[in-house]
Amino acid sequence: MSASVEEVLDRLSTKISVRINSTAALVTDMDKAAAAIDRQRARKQDEKEPSSRKPELGPLRGADRQDLVSTPWDLLSVFARATTLARHGRGRGLAEHWQGLKYCQAMAAGPSGHLALTDDGQSPELSYRAMQARELGRAFGLAVAERTVRNRFPDHMISTLDAEAVLLAGFARSGPRPSLGARPRPDFFIEAWRLGGRSRVFVVTVTGNHQKATKRTAKADRSAFKQLARGSERAEHFHLAEWNTTPCLLMSTELLALDGITVNALRAPGEGLLPARPATGRGSADAGLWERNLAYAIIALARRRLNVLWALIRGGRTFATTPPPPPAALG
């Protein structure tokens, strides 16, 4: 039987605890899953060298490891803010702001008192099951990540940015759907900034799964541990300034955990400081575009020259200062 509007709104505005799992044992379990992934890849691809992963991973610190107390409405709001304008064109980005509303009846307090999926949330169409894991994984993972950054920098503003929108900015793709390609990347960047200070950037990976893990489930077979291991690989592909100085937050959400929805969280230390921008002169926000983008203009010019040279070589022609005459019009 469907719930009334009043019941749904009351459920959405009720604060409920979300379990956080962030311990030293989680790091060990993730390492076991990572080793199993490397062995499997070695058998399939005959690669003996393991993939690079984020070093010095550890559990969250202090209050960051406590359960997250939030309302389902706030969690869906985090997801909506993170996905708005992630894709540009035809108003699609604005439309994505409302896609979290389909989960209004998917979450409520479970038998343990923690947030859990309702019957409606546990029976999505098979084709949408992966979408639910991906989107709710983002909602829970980003909520925990934002709280972690906010606890560390309480006097800063917090902004969550889609990594693909940031890394693809200004770079055209020949395919019909721009993407980052086969090379792995993080999912989001969280920027902590304040007026007159240098911004700090955190690399974030967020995933979710529907596995019903039990005590008999092997560590190497736990979806959450494998997702953290793959997230560590994706985070390792992005470095800001010096090597391994960019802080990282890895999140994997178990939507069907026995004690309610559980967010498994790990962190890597670092400063992640962006260069300071001068208030005036070259490099400031008031500088002309030609002045701030001079290096990019030189690169674009060099790329154009290479295209011209390749066209000459391919056509077997030599360069001429006078352009060839245009072709005669037909008819």
Short mmCIF file of C-alpha atoms in Angstrom, two decimals:
data_model
loop_
_atom_site.label_atom_id
_atom_site.label_comp_id
_atom_site.label_asym_id
_atom_site.label_seq_id
_atom_site.Cartn_x
_atom_site.Cartn_y
_atom_site.Cartn_z
CA MET A 1 0.00 0.00 0.00
CA SER A 2 1.38 3.39 -0.98
CA ALA A 3 2.11 5.91 1.76
CA SER A 4 0.29 9.21 1.89
CA VAL A 5 1.99 12.47 1.01
CA GLU A 6 2.09 13.45 4.70
CA GLU A 7 3.76 10.16 5.64
CA VAL A 8 6.36 10.51 2.88
CA LEU A 9 7.20 14.10 3.86
CA ASP A 10 7.43 13.15 7.53
CA ARG A 11 9.76 10.28 6.68
CA LEU A 12 11.94 12.51 4.54
CA SER A 13 12.34 15.11 7.32
CA THR A 14 13.13 12.66 10.14
CA LYS A 15 16.75 12.52 11.28
CA ILE A 16 18.17 8.99 11.21
CA SER A 17 21.66 7.60 11.78
CA VAL A 18 23.69 6.20 8.89
CA ARG A 19 26.35 3.66 9.88
CA ILE A 20 29.98 4.53 9.15
CA ASN A 21 32.64 1.83 8.97
CA SER A 22 36.15 3.25 9.03
CA THR A 23 38.73 1.18 10.91
CA ALA A 24 42.24 -0.15 10.48
CA ALA A 25 40.69 -3.56 9.77
CA LEU A 26 38.94 -2.04 6.76
CA VAL A 27 42.33 -1.09 5.29
CA THR A 28 43.51 -4.69 5.73
CA ASP A 29 40.36 -6.07 4.14
CA MET A 30 40.72 -3.69 1.18
CA ASP A 31 44.34 -4.79 0.69
CA LYS A 32 43.20 -8.42 0.51
CA ALA A 33 40.58 -7.53 -2.10
CA ALA A 34 43.18 -5.52 -4.05
CA ALA A 35 45.56 -8.49 -4.07
CA ALA A 36 42.77 -10.72 -5.40
CA ILE A 37 42.01 -8.18 -8.15
CA ASP A 38 45.68 -8.10 -9.16
CA ARG A 39 45.83 -11.91 -9.32
CA GLN A 40 42.71 -12.04 -11.45
CA ARG A 41 44.08 -9.42 -13.85
CA ALA A 42 47.38 -11.28 -14.07
CA ARG A 43 45.57 -14.46 -15.11
CA LYS A 44 43.42 -12.70 -17.71
CA GLN A 45 45.93 -10.25 -19.18
CA ASP A 46 49.23 -11.91 -18.26
CA GLU A 47 50.25 -8.80 -16.31
CA LYS A 48 52.45 -9.47 -13.31
CA GLU A 49 52.89 -5.87 -12.20
CA PRO A 50 50.08 -4.74 -9.83
CA SER A 51 48.18 -1.53 -10.45
CA SER A 52 49.22 1.65 -8.68
CA ARG A 53 47.01 2.60 -5.75
CA LYS A 54 46.85 5.41 -3.26
CA PRO A 55 49.51 4.92 -0.55
CA GLU A 56 49.10 5.63 3.16
CA LEU A 57 45.39 4.90 3.24
CA GLY A 58 43.88 4.88 6.70
CA PRO A 59 40.59 5.25 8.58
CA LEU A 60 38.84 8.55 9.18
CA ARG A 61 39.92 10.42 12.29
CA GLY A 62 38.07 11.35 15.47
CA ALA A 63 34.50 12.55 15.04
CA ASP A 64 34.57 11.75 11.32
CA ARG A 65 34.17 8.05 12.19
CA GLN A 66 30.93 8.60 14.11
CA ASP A 67 27.63 7.69 12.50
CA LEU A 68 26.20 10.32 10.19
CA VAL A 69 22.94 11.78 11.51
CA SER A 70 20.91 13.22 8.66
CA THR A 71 17.49 13.26 7.05
CA PRO A 72 16.78 11.43 3.78
CA TRP A 73 15.84 14.82 2.34
CA ASP A 74 19.31 16.22 3.09
CA LEU A 75 20.98 13.15 1.56
CA LEU A 76 18.98 13.53 -1.65
CA SER A 77 19.84 17.23 -1.66
CA VAL A 78 23.56 16.38 -1.55
CA PHE A 79 23.10 14.10 -4.55
CA ALA A 80 21.09 16.73 -6.45
CA ARG A 81 23.67 19.48 -5.86
CA ALA A 82 26.51 17.21 -6.98
CA THR A 83 24.84 16.23 -10.26
CA THR A 84 23.35 19.59 -11.28
CA LEU A 85 25.05 20.88 -14.43
CA ALA A 86 27.33 17.83 -14.51
CA ARG A 87 26.21 17.43 -18.12
CA HIS A 88 25.76 20.52 -20.27
CA GLY A 89 23.34 21.25 -23.06
CA ARG A 90 19.59 21.03 -23.68
CA GLY A 91 18.79 21.66 -20.02
CA ARG A 92 19.84 18.15 -19.10
CA GLY A 93 21.96 19.34 -16.21
CA LEU A 94 19.04 21.20 -14.66
CA ALA A 95 16.79 18.20 -15.17
CA GLU A 96 19.23 15.97 -13.29
CA HIS A 97 18.70 18.16 -10.23
CA TRP A 98 15.30 16.51 -9.75
CA GLN A 99 16.24 12.89 -10.38
CA GLY A 100 16.80 12.25 -6.67
CA LEU A 101 13.05 12.61 -6.08
CA LYS A 102 12.50 9.06 -7.34
CA TYR A 103 14.07 7.84 -4.07
CA CYS A 104 11.57 9.64 -1.82
CA GLN A 105 10.09 6.32 -0.69
CA ALA A 106 13.28 4.25 -0.94
CA MET A 107 14.72 4.94 2.54
CA ALA A 108 13.43 4.80 6.12
CA ALA A 109 14.52 3.67 9.58
CA GLY A 110 15.24 -0.07 9.68
CA PRO A 111 14.92 -2.62 12.49
CA SER A 112 18.31 -1.59 13.92
CA GLY A 113 17.26 2.07 14.09
CA HIS A 114 19.68 3.03 11.31
CA LEU A 115 18.68 4.17 7.84
CA ALA A 116 17.86 1.26 5.49
CA LEU A 117 16.17 0.61 2.17
CA THR A 118 12.40 0.14 2.29
CA ASP A 119 10.52 -2.56 0.38
CA ASP A 120 10.14 -0.09 -2.48
CA GLY A 121 13.86 0.63 -2.40
CA GLN A 122 14.79 -3.06 -2.41
CA SER A 123 12.73 -3.91 -5.48
CA PRO A 124 13.86 -1.66 -8.32
CA GLU A 125 13.64 -2.86 -11.88
CA LEU A 126 16.63 -4.99 -12.75
CA SER A 127 17.79 -2.52 -15.37
CA TYR A 128 17.80 0.25 -12.76
CA ARG A 129 19.53 -1.66 -9.99
CA ALA A 130 22.99 -0.52 -11.03
CA MET A 131 21.70 3.06 -11.37
CA GLN A 132 20.31 2.97 -7.83
CA ALA A 133 23.61 1.70 -6.44
CA ARG A 134 25.53 4.39 -8.32
CA GLU A 135 23.24 7.29 -7.41
CA LEU A 136 22.54 6.42 -3.78
CA GLY A 137 26.23 5.58 -3.39
CA ARG A 138 26.97 9.14 -4.46
CA ALA A 139 24.40 10.57 -2.05
CA PHE A 140 25.72 8.76 1.02
CA GLY A 141 29.39 8.91 0.08
CA LEU A 142 29.37 12.64 -0.66
CA ALA A 143 27.44 13.40 2.53
CA VAL A 144 30.14 11.68 4.60
CA ALA A 145 32.94 13.25 2.54
CA GLU A 146 31.52 16.77 2.87
CA ARG A 147 31.12 16.33 6.63
CA THR A 148 34.74 15.18 6.87
CA VAL A 149 36.05 18.22 4.99
CA ARG A 150 33.74 20.57 6.92
CA ASN A 151 34.97 19.19 10.26
CA ARG A 152 38.56 19.80 9.21
CA PHE A 153 37.93 23.31 7.89
CA PRO A 154 34.90 24.70 9.76
CA ASP A 155 35.61 28.29 8.65
CA HIS A 156 35.73 27.42 4.92
CA MET A 157 33.07 27.22 2.24
CA ILE A 158 32.60 23.71 0.80
CA SER A 159 31.96 23.11 -2.92
CA THR A 160 31.46 19.71 -4.56
CA LEU A 161 32.38 19.50 -8.25
CA ASP A 162 31.90 16.69 -10.76
CA ALA A 163 35.38 15.54 -11.78
CA GLU A 164 34.41 14.92 -15.39
CA ALA A 165 32.98 18.42 -15.80
CA VAL A 166 36.20 19.88 -14.35
CA LEU A 167 38.70 17.77 -16.29
CA LEU A 168 36.85 18.08 -19.60
CA ALA A 169 36.42 21.85 -19.40
CA GLY A 170 37.75 23.48 -22.58
CA PHE A 171 38.66 20.19 -24.29
CA ALA A 172 36.51 19.10 -27.21
CA ARG A 173 35.91 15.43 -27.93
CA SER A 174 35.26 13.93 -31.35
CA GLY A 175 32.80 11.36 -30.04
CA PRO A 176 29.08 12.02 -29.70
CA ARG A 177 29.28 11.83 -25.88
CA PRO A 178 32.29 13.48 -24.26
CA SER A 179 33.92 11.33 -21.62
CA LEU A 180 37.20 10.90 -19.86
CA GLY A 181 38.03 7.84 -21.88
CA ALA A 182 39.41 4.55 -20.63
CA ARG A 183 41.85 6.07 -18.16
CA PRO A 184 40.38 6.00 -14.65
CA ARG A 185 39.65 9.25 -12.83
CA PRO A 186 38.09 10.22 -9.49
CA ASP A 187 34.36 10.93 -9.29
CA PHE A 188 34.30 14.31 -7.56
CA PHE A 189 36.45 17.11 -6.19
CA ILE A 190 35.58 18.85 -2.93
CA GLU A 191 37.02 22.34 -2.60
CA ALA A 192 37.37 24.06 0.77
CA TRP A 193 37.92 27.78 0.30
CA ARG A 194 37.55 31.12 2.03
CA LEU A 195 37.93 34.71 0.93
CA GLY A 196 41.57 35.80 0.77
CA GLY A 197 42.95 32.30 1.38
CA ARG A 198 44.24 29.42 -0.70
CA SER A 199 41.77 26.71 -1.68
CA ARG A 200 42.22 23.09 -0.68
CA VAL A 201 41.12 20.29 -2.98
CA PHE A 202 40.09 16.78 -1.93
CA VAL A 203 39.82 13.90 -4.40
CA VAL A 204 36.69 11.79 -3.80
CA THR A 205 35.54 8.42 -5.16
CA VAL A 206 32.02 7.18 -4.35
CA THR A 207 30.39 3.85 -5.19
CA GLY A 208 27.52 1.68 -3.97
CA ASN A 209 26.43 -1.95 -4.13
CA HIS A 210 23.54 -4.30 -3.31
CA GLN A 211 25.56 -7.22 -2.00
CA LYS A 212 24.13 -9.02 1.05
CA ALA A 213 27.41 -9.90 2.70
CA THR A 214 27.49 -12.41 5.56
CA LYS A 215 30.19 -13.64 7.90
CA ARG A 216 30.89 -16.47 5.45
CA THR A 217 31.59 -14.05 2.58
CA ALA A 218 35.32 -14.00 1.84
CA LYS A 219 37.14 -10.69 2.09
CA ALA A 220 38.22 -10.95 -1.54
CA ASP A 221 34.57 -11.37 -2.58
CA ARG A 222 33.17 -8.37 -0.71
CA SER A 223 31.95 -5.81 -3.21
CA ALA A 224 32.64 -2.91 -0.83
CA PHE A 225 36.29 -3.87 -0.39
CA LYS A 226 36.78 -4.33 -4.13
CA GLN A 227 35.14 -0.97 -4.83
CA LEU A 228 37.49 0.73 -2.37
CA ALA A 229 40.48 -0.94 -4.05
CA ARG A 230 39.37 0.24 -7.51
CA GLY A 231 38.60 3.67 -6.10
CA SER A 232 42.16 3.84 -4.80
CA GLU A 233 43.39 3.20 -8.35
CA ARG A 234 41.23 5.98 -9.77
CA ALA A 235 42.31 8.44 -7.09
CA GLU A 236 45.97 7.65 -7.75
CA HIS A 237 45.60 8.91 -11.32
CA PHE A 238 45.12 12.50 -10.17
CA HIS A 239 47.86 14.50 -8.45
CA LEU A 240 47.94 18.18 -7.64
CA ALA A 241 51.37 19.84 -7.30
CA GLU A 242 53.83 17.38 -5.73
CA TRP A 243 53.28 13.63 -5.87
CA ASN A 244 50.97 12.20 -3.17
CA THR A 245 50.19 15.55 -1.56
CA THR A 246 46.52 15.61 -2.63
CA PRO A 247 44.16 14.39 0.12
CA CYS A 248 41.76 11.64 -0.87
CA LEU A 249 38.48 10.23 0.45
CA LEU A 250 37.28 6.78 -0.70
CA MET A 251 33.64 5.79 -0.08
CA SER A 252 31.73 2.57 -0.75
CA THR A 253 28.11 2.28 0.41
CA GLU A 254 26.51 -1.08 1.20
CA LEU A 255 22.80 -0.53 0.63
CA LEU A 256 21.74 -3.97 1.90
CA ALA A 257 24.06 -4.32 4.91
CA LEU A 258 22.60 -6.36 7.78
CA ASP A 259 22.59 -3.43 10.22
CA GLY A 260 21.29 -0.86 7.74
CA ILE A 261 22.91 1.20 5.01
CA THR A 262 26.64 1.34 5.78
CA VAL A 263 29.25 3.70 4.32
CA ASN A 264 32.77 2.24 4.26
CA ALA A 265 35.23 5.14 4.31
CA LEU A 266 39.00 5.53 4.00
CA ARG A 267 41.24 8.56 3.66
CA ALA A 268 44.70 9.47 2.40
CA PRO A 269 46.55 12.44 3.93
CA GLY A 270 47.70 15.55 2.09
CA GLU A 271 47.39 19.31 1.87
CA GLY A 272 45.92 19.77 -1.62
CA LEU A 273 46.68 23.49 -1.72
CA LEU A 274 45.91 25.40 -4.91
CA PRO A 275 48.34 28.20 -5.87
CA ALA A 276 47.42 31.60 -4.52
CA ARG A 277 46.01 34.01 -7.11
CA PRO A 278 47.24 37.61 -6.90
CA ALA A 279 44.62 40.31 -6.33
CA THR A 280 45.88 42.44 -9.22
CA GLY A 281 48.08 42.13 -12.29
CA ARG A 282 48.97 39.06 -14.30
CA GLY A 283 47.19 35.93 -13.13
CA SER A 284 44.45 37.77 -11.26
CA ALA A 285 40.75 37.35 -11.97
CA ASP A 286 40.72 40.86 -13.49
CA ALA A 287 43.43 40.10 -16.06
CA GLY A 288 42.45 39.92 -19.70
CA LEU A 289 41.74 36.53 -21.19
CA TRP A 290 44.62 36.87 -23.63
CA GLU A 291 47.00 37.51 -20.72
CA ARG A 292 45.79 34.68 -18.50
CA ASN A 293 45.48 32.16 -21.32
CA LEU A 294 48.69 32.96 -23.19
CA ALA A 295 50.15 29.51 -22.58
CA TYR A 296 46.96 27.83 -23.82
CA ALA A 297 46.96 30.07 -26.90
CA ILE A 298 50.53 29.01 -27.73
CA ILE A 299 49.59 25.35 -27.36
CA ALA A 300 46.54 25.84 -29.59
CA LEU A 301 48.69 27.58 -32.24
CA ALA A 302 51.27 24.79 -32.14
CA ARG A 303 48.51 22.21 -32.54
CA ARG A 304 47.15 24.11 -35.52
CA ARG A 305 50.60 24.19 -37.15
CA LEU A 306 50.94 20.43 -36.67
CA ASN A 307 47.59 19.90 -38.35
CA VAL A 308 48.73 22.00 -41.33
CA LEU A 309 52.01 20.08 -41.61
CA TRP A 310 50.20 16.76 -41.49
CA ALA A 311 47.80 17.90 -44.23
CA LEU A 312 50.76 18.90 -46.45
CA ILE A 313 52.52 15.57 -45.90
CA ARG A 314 49.34 13.60 -46.52
CA GLY A 315 48.60 15.55 -49.73
CA GLY A 316 52.20 15.47 -51.00
CA ARG A 317 52.27 19.26 -51.32
CA THR A 318 54.67 21.98 -50.24
CA PHE A 319 53.76 25.03 -48.23
CA ALA A 320 52.82 28.15 -50.24
CA THR A 321 52.23 31.61 -48.87
CA THR A 322 49.45 32.15 -51.44
CA PRO A 323 46.44 29.96 -50.70
CA PRO A 324 45.17 27.79 -53.58
CA PRO A 325 42.15 29.11 -55.53
CA PRO A 326 38.77 27.91 -54.32
CA PRO A 327 37.07 25.18 -56.39
CA ALA A 328 34.75 26.34 -59.14
CA ALA A 329 31.07 26.36 -58.32
CA LEU A 330 28.96 23.65 -59.93
CA GLY A 331 26.28 24.45 -62.44
#
